[in-house]
mmCIF file of C-alpha atoms in Angstrom:
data_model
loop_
_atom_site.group_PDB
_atom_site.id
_atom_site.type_symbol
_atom_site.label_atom_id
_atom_site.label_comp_id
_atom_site.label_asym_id
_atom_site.label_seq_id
_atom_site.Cartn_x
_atom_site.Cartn_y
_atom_site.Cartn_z
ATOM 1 C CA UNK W 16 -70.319 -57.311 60.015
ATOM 2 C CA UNK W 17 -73.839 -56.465 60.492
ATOM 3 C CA UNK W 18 -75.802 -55.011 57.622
ATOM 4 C CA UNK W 19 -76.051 -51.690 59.045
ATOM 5 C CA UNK W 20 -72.633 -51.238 59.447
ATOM 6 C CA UNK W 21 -71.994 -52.452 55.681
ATOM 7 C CA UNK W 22 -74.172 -49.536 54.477
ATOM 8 C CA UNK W 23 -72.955 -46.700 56.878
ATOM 9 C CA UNK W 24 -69.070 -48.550 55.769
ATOM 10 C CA UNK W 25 -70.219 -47.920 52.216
ATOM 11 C CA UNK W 26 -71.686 -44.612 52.588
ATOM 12 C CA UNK W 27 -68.512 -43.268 54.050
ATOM 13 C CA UNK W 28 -66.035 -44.962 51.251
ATOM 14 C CA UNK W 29 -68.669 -43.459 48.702
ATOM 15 C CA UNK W 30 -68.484 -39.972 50.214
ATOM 16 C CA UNK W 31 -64.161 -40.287 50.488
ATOM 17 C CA UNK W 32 -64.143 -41.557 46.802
ATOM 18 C CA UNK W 33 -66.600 -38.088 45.878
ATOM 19 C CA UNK W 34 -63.980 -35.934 47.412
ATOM 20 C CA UNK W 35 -60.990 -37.984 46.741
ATOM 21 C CA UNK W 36 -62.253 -37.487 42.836
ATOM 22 C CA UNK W 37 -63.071 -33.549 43.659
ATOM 23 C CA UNK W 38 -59.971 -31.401 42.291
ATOM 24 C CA UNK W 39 -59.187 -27.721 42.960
ATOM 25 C CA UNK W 40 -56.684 -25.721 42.386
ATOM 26 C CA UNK W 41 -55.749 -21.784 43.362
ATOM 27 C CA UNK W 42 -57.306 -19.312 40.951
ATOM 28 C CA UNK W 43 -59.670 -21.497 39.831
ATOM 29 C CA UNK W 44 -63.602 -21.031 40.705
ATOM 30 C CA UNK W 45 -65.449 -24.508 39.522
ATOM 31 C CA UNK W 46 -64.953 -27.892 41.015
ATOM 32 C CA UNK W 47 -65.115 -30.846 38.301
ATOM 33 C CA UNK W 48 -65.903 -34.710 39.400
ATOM 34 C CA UNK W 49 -64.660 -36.498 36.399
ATOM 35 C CA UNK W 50 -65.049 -40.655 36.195
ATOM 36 C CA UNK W 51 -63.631 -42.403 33.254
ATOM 37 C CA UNK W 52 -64.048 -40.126 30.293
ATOM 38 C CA UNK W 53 -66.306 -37.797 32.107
ATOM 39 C CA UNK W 54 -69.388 -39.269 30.792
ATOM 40 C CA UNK W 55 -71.741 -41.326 32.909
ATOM 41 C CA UNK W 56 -72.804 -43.461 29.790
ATOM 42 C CA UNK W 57 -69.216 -44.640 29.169
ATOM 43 C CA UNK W 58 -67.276 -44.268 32.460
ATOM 44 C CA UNK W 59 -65.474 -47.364 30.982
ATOM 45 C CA UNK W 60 -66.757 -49.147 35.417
ATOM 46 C CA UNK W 61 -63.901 -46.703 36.615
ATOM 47 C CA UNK W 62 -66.438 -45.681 38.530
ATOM 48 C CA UNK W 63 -67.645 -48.746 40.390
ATOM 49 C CA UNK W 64 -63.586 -50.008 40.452
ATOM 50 C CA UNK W 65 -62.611 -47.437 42.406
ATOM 51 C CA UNK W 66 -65.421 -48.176 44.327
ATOM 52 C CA UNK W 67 -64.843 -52.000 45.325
ATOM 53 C CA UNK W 68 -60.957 -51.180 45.801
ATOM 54 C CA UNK W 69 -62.014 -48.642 48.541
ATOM 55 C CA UNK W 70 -64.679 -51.169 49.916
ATOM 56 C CA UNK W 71 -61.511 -54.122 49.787
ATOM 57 C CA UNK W 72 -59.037 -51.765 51.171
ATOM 58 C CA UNK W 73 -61.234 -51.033 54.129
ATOM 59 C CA UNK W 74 -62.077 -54.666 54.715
ATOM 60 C CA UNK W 75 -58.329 -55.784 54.416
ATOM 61 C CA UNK W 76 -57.855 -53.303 57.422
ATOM 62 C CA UNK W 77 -60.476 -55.868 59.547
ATOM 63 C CA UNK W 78 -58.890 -58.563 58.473
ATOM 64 C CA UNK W 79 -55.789 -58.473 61.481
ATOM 65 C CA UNK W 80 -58.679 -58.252 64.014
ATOM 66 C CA UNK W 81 -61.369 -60.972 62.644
ATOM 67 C CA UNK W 82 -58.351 -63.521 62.053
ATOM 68 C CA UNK W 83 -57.414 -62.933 66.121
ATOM 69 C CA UNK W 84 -60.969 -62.655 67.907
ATOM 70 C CA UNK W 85 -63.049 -64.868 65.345
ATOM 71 C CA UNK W 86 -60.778 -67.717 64.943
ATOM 72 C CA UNK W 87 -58.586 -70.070 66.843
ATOM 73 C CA UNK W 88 -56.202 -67.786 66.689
ATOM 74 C CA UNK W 89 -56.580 -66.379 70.407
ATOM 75 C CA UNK W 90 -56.143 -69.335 72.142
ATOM 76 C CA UNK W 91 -53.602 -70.819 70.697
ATOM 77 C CA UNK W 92 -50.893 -67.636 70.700
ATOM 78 C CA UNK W 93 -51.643 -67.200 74.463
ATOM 79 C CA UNK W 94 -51.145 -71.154 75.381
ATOM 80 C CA UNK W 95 -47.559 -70.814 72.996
ATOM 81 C CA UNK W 96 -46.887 -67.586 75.568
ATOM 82 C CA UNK W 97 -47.960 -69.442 78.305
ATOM 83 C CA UNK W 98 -45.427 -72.170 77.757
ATOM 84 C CA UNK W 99 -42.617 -70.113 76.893
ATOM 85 C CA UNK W 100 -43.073 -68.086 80.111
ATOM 86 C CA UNK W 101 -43.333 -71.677 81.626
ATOM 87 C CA UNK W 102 -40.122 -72.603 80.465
ATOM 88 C CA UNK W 103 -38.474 -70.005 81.623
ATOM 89 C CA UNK W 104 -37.150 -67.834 78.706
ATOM 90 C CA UNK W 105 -38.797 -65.093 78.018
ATOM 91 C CA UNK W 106 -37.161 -64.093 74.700
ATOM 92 C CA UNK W 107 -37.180 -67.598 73.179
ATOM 93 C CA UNK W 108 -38.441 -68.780 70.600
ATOM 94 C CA UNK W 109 -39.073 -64.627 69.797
ATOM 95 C CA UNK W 110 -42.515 -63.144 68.974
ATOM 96 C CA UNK W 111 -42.378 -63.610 65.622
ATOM 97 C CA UNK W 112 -41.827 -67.085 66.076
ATOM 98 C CA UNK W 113 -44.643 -67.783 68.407
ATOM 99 C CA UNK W 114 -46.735 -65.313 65.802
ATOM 100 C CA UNK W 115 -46.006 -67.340 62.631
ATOM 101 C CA UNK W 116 -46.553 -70.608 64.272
ATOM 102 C CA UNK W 117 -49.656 -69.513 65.564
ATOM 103 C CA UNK W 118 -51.137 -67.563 62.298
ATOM 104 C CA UNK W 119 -50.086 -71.082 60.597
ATOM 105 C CA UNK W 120 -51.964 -73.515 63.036
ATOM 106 C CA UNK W 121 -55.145 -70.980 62.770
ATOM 107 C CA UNK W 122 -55.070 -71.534 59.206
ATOM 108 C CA UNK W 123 -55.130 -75.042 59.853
ATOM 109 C CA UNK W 124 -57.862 -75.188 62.196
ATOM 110 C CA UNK W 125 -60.221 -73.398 60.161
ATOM 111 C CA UNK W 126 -59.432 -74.420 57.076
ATOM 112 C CA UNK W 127 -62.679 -75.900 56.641
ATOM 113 C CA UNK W 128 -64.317 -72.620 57.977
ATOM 114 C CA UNK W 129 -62.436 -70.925 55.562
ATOM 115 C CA UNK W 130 -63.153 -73.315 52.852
ATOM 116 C CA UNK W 131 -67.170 -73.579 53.405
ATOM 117 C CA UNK W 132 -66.982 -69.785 53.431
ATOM 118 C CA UNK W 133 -65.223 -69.773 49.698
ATOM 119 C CA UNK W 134 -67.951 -71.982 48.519
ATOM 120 C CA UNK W 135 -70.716 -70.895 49.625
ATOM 121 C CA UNK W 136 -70.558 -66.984 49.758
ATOM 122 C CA UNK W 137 -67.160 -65.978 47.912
ATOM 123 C CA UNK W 138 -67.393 -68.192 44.865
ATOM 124 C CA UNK W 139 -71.317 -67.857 43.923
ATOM 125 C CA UNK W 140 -71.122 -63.573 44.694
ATOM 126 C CA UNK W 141 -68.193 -63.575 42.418
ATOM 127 C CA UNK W 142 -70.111 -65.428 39.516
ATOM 128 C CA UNK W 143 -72.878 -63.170 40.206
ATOM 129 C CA UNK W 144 -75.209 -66.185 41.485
ATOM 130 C CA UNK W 145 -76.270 -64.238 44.483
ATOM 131 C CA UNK W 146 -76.590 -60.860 45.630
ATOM 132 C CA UNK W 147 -74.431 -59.073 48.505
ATOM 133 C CA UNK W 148 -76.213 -59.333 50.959
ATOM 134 C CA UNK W 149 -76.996 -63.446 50.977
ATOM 135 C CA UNK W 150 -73.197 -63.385 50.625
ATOM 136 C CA UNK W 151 -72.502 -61.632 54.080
ATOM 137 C CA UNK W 152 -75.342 -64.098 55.544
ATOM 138 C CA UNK W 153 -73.459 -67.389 53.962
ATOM 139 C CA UNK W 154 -69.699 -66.231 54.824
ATOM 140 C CA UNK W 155 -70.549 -65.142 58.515
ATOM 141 C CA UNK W 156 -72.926 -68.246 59.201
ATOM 142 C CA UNK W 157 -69.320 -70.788 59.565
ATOM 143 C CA UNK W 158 -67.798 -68.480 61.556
ATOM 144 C CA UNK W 159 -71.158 -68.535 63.904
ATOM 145 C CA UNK W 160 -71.176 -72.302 63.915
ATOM 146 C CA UNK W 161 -67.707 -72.864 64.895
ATOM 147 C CA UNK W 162 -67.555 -70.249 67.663
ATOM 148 C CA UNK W 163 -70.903 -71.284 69.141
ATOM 149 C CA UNK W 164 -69.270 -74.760 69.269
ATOM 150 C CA UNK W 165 -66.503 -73.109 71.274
ATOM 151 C CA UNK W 166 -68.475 -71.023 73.468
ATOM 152 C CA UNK W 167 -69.672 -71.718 76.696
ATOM 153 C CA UNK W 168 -72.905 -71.449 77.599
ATOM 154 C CA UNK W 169 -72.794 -70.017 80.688
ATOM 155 C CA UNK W 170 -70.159 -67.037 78.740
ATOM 156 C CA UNK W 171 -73.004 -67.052 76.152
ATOM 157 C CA UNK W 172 -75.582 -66.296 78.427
ATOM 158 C CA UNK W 173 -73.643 -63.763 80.104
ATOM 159 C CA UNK W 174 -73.557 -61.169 77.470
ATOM 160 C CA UNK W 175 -76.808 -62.606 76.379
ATOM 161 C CA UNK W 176 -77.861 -60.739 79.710
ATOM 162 C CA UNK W 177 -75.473 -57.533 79.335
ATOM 163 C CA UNK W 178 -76.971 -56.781 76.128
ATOM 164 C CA UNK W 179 -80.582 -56.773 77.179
ATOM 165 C CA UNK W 180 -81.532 -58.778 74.493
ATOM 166 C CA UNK W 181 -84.611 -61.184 74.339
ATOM 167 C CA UNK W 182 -83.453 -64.927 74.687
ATOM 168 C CA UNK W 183 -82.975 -66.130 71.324
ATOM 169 C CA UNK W 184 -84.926 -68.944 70.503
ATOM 170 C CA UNK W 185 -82.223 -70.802 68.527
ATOM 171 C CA UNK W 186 -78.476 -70.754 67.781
ATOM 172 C CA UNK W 187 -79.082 -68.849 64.813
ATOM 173 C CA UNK W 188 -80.769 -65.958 66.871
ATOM 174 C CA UNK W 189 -77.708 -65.215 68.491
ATOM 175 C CA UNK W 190 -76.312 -61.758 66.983
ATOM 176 C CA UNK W 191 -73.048 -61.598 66.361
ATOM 177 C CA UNK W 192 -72.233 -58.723 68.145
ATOM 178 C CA UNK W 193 -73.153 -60.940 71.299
ATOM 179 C CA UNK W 194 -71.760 -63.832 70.434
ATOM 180 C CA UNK W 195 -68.088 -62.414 69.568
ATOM 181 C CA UNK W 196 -67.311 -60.986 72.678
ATOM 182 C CA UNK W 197 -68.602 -64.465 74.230
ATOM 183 C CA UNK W 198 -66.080 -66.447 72.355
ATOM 184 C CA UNK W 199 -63.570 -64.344 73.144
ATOM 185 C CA UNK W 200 -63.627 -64.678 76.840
ATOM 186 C CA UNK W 201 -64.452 -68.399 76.704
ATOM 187 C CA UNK W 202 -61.715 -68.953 74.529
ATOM 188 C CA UNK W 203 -59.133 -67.309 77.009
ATOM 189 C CA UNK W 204 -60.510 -69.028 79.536
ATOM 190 C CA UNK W 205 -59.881 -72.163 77.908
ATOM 191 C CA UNK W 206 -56.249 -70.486 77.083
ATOM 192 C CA UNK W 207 -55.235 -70.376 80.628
ATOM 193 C CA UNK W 208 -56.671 -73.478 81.553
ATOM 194 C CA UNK W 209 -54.267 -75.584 78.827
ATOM 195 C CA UNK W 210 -51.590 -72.710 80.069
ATOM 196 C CA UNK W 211 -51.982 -74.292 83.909
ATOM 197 C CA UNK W 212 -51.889 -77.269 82.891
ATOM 198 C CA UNK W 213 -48.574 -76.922 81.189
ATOM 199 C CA UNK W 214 -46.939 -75.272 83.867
ATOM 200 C CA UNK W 215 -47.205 -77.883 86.293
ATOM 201 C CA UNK W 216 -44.201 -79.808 85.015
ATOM 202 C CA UNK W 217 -42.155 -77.171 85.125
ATOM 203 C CA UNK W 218 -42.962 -75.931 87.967
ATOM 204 C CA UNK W 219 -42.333 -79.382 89.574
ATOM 205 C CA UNK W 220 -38.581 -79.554 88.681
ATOM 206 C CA UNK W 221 -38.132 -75.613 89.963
ATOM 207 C CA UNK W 222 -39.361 -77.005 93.290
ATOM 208 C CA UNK W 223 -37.228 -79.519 93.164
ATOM 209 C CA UNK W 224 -34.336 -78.147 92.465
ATOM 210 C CA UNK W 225 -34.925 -75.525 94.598
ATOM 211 C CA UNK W 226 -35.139 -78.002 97.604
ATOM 212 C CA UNK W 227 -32.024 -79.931 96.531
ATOM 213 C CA UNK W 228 -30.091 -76.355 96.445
ATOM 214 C CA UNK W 229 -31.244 -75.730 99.829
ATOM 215 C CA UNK W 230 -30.265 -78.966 100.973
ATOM 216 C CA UNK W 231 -27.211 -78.391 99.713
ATOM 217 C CA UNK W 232 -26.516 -74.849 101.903
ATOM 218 C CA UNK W 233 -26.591 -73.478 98.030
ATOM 219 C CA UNK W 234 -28.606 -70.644 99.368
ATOM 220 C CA UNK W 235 -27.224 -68.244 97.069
ATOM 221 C CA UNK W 236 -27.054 -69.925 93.307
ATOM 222 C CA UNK W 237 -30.564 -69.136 91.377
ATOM 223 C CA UNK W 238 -32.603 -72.116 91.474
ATOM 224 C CA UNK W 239 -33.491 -70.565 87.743
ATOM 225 C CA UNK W 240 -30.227 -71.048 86.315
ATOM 226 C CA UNK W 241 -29.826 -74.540 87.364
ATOM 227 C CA UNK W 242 -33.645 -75.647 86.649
ATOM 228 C CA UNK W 243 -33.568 -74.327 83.271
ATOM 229 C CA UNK W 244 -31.673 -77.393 81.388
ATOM 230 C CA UNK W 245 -33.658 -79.840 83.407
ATOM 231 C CA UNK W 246 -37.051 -78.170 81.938
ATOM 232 C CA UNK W 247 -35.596 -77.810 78.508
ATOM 233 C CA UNK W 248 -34.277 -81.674 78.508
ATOM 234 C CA UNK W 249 -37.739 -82.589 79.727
ATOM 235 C CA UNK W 250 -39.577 -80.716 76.967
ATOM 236 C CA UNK W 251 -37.172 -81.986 74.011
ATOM 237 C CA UNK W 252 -37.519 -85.759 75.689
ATOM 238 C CA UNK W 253 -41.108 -85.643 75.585
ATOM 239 C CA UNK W 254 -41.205 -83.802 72.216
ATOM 240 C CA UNK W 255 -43.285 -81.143 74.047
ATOM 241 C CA UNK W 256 -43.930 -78.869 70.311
ATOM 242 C CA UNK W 257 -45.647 -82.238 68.891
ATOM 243 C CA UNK W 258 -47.204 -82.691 71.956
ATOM 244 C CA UNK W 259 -48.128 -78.990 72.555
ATOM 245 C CA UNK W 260 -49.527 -78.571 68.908
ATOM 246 C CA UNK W 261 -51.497 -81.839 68.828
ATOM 247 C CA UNK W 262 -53.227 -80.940 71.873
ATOM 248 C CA UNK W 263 -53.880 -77.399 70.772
ATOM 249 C CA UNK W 264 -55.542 -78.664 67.523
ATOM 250 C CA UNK W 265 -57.508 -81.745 69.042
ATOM 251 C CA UNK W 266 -58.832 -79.290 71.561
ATOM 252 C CA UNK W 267 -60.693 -77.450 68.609
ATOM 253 C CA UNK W 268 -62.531 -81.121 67.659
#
């Protein structure tokens, strides 16, 4: 989140918590703001509380959409799709399934993202060793390192282009809001290439059972049906979720 958008974000919870704290009531003529015990020399930091929980409530609500577009979250739930549409069965394992597993390997991959960004910007701001805004700059500069590892260049350059925006000079040039949509794209590229990849397998026995059916003048039995067990004995065999999860988190370096 760019500074800018901090301020305007804490301009607007500042106005809400103003008329959040306004009361009125029928009949009555004055308005009365009243913090603490009404006194701004002794609000007691009701004040300021009320203030932060607004701030961490509206920051929470980000949360859902940093963890999916600035993490490794994106490519691995659509290569965990991909396979289970490349298995044929669309309903198993169920969306939750594929969610959790997904939300769990993220936190594994960046776990030392996430752990950098604790020491660095979370744990000094919360002792008061640095200000707000050196925080922001600390806790988004992991994030920028690991998706401009991730990002392709020519994706980069892309949006570098769309945006209108002078070449940076350096990595660290590269604003976020360029660099975001970027990794996005590159990772789902990279998504669908793994996704390929893993259909080929499968997509092997369906042919081949499909020709053996044919050969067989069993023109009208779904070569679905019968290809199923063969691709789910293949993928237990080969341990395909070991396999599937190892090469999801190697991919990441």
């Amino acid at each position: 989140m760019s500074r800018r958008r901090l301020g305007s974000l804490l301009l607007l919870t500042f106005v809400v918590l103003i008329v959040a704290g306004c009361s009125s009531t029928t009949g009555q003529s004055d308005i009365s703001v009243k913090v603490g015990d009404g006194q701004a020399s002794s609000g007691n930091g009701q004040f300021a509380l009320s203030l932060e929980l607004l701030v961490a409530i509206t920051v929470l609500s980000l949360v859902p959409a940093i963890l999916m577009l600035a993490t490794s979250f994106t490519r691995i739930v659509v290569v965990l799709s991909l396979l289970r549409s490349a298995i044929g069965i669309p309903n198993l394992p169920p969306n939750q399934v594929i969610l959790g597993l997904s939300m769990f390997l993220t936190f594994f991959v960046m776990s030392p993202v996430f752990t950098k960004v604790n020491n660095d910007a979370l744990q000094p701001y919360l002792n008061n060793t640095i200000d707000q805004n050196a925080a922001i700059s600390k806790g988004i500069d992991p994030f920028r390192e690991f998706m401009l590892k991730e990002t392709r260049t020519e994706d980069l350059q892309v949006f570098i282009d769309l945006s209108k925006e002078p070449r940076p000079a350096t990595a660290n040039d590269v604003s976020i809001e360029v660099l975001l949509p970027a990794y996005v794209v590159s990772e789902l590229k990279t998504a669908f290439t793994m996704g390929f990849l893993l259909y080929i397998p499968f997509l092997i026995i369906d042919l081949v059972v499909a020709s053996a059916l044919m050969s067989m003048g069993m023109v009208m039995v779904s070569p679905t049906q019968i290809a199923l067990p063969f691709k789910l004995l293949l993928f237990v065999m080969v341990d395909g979720w070991v396999l599937v999860v190892q090469s999801l988190v190697r991919s990441f370096g």
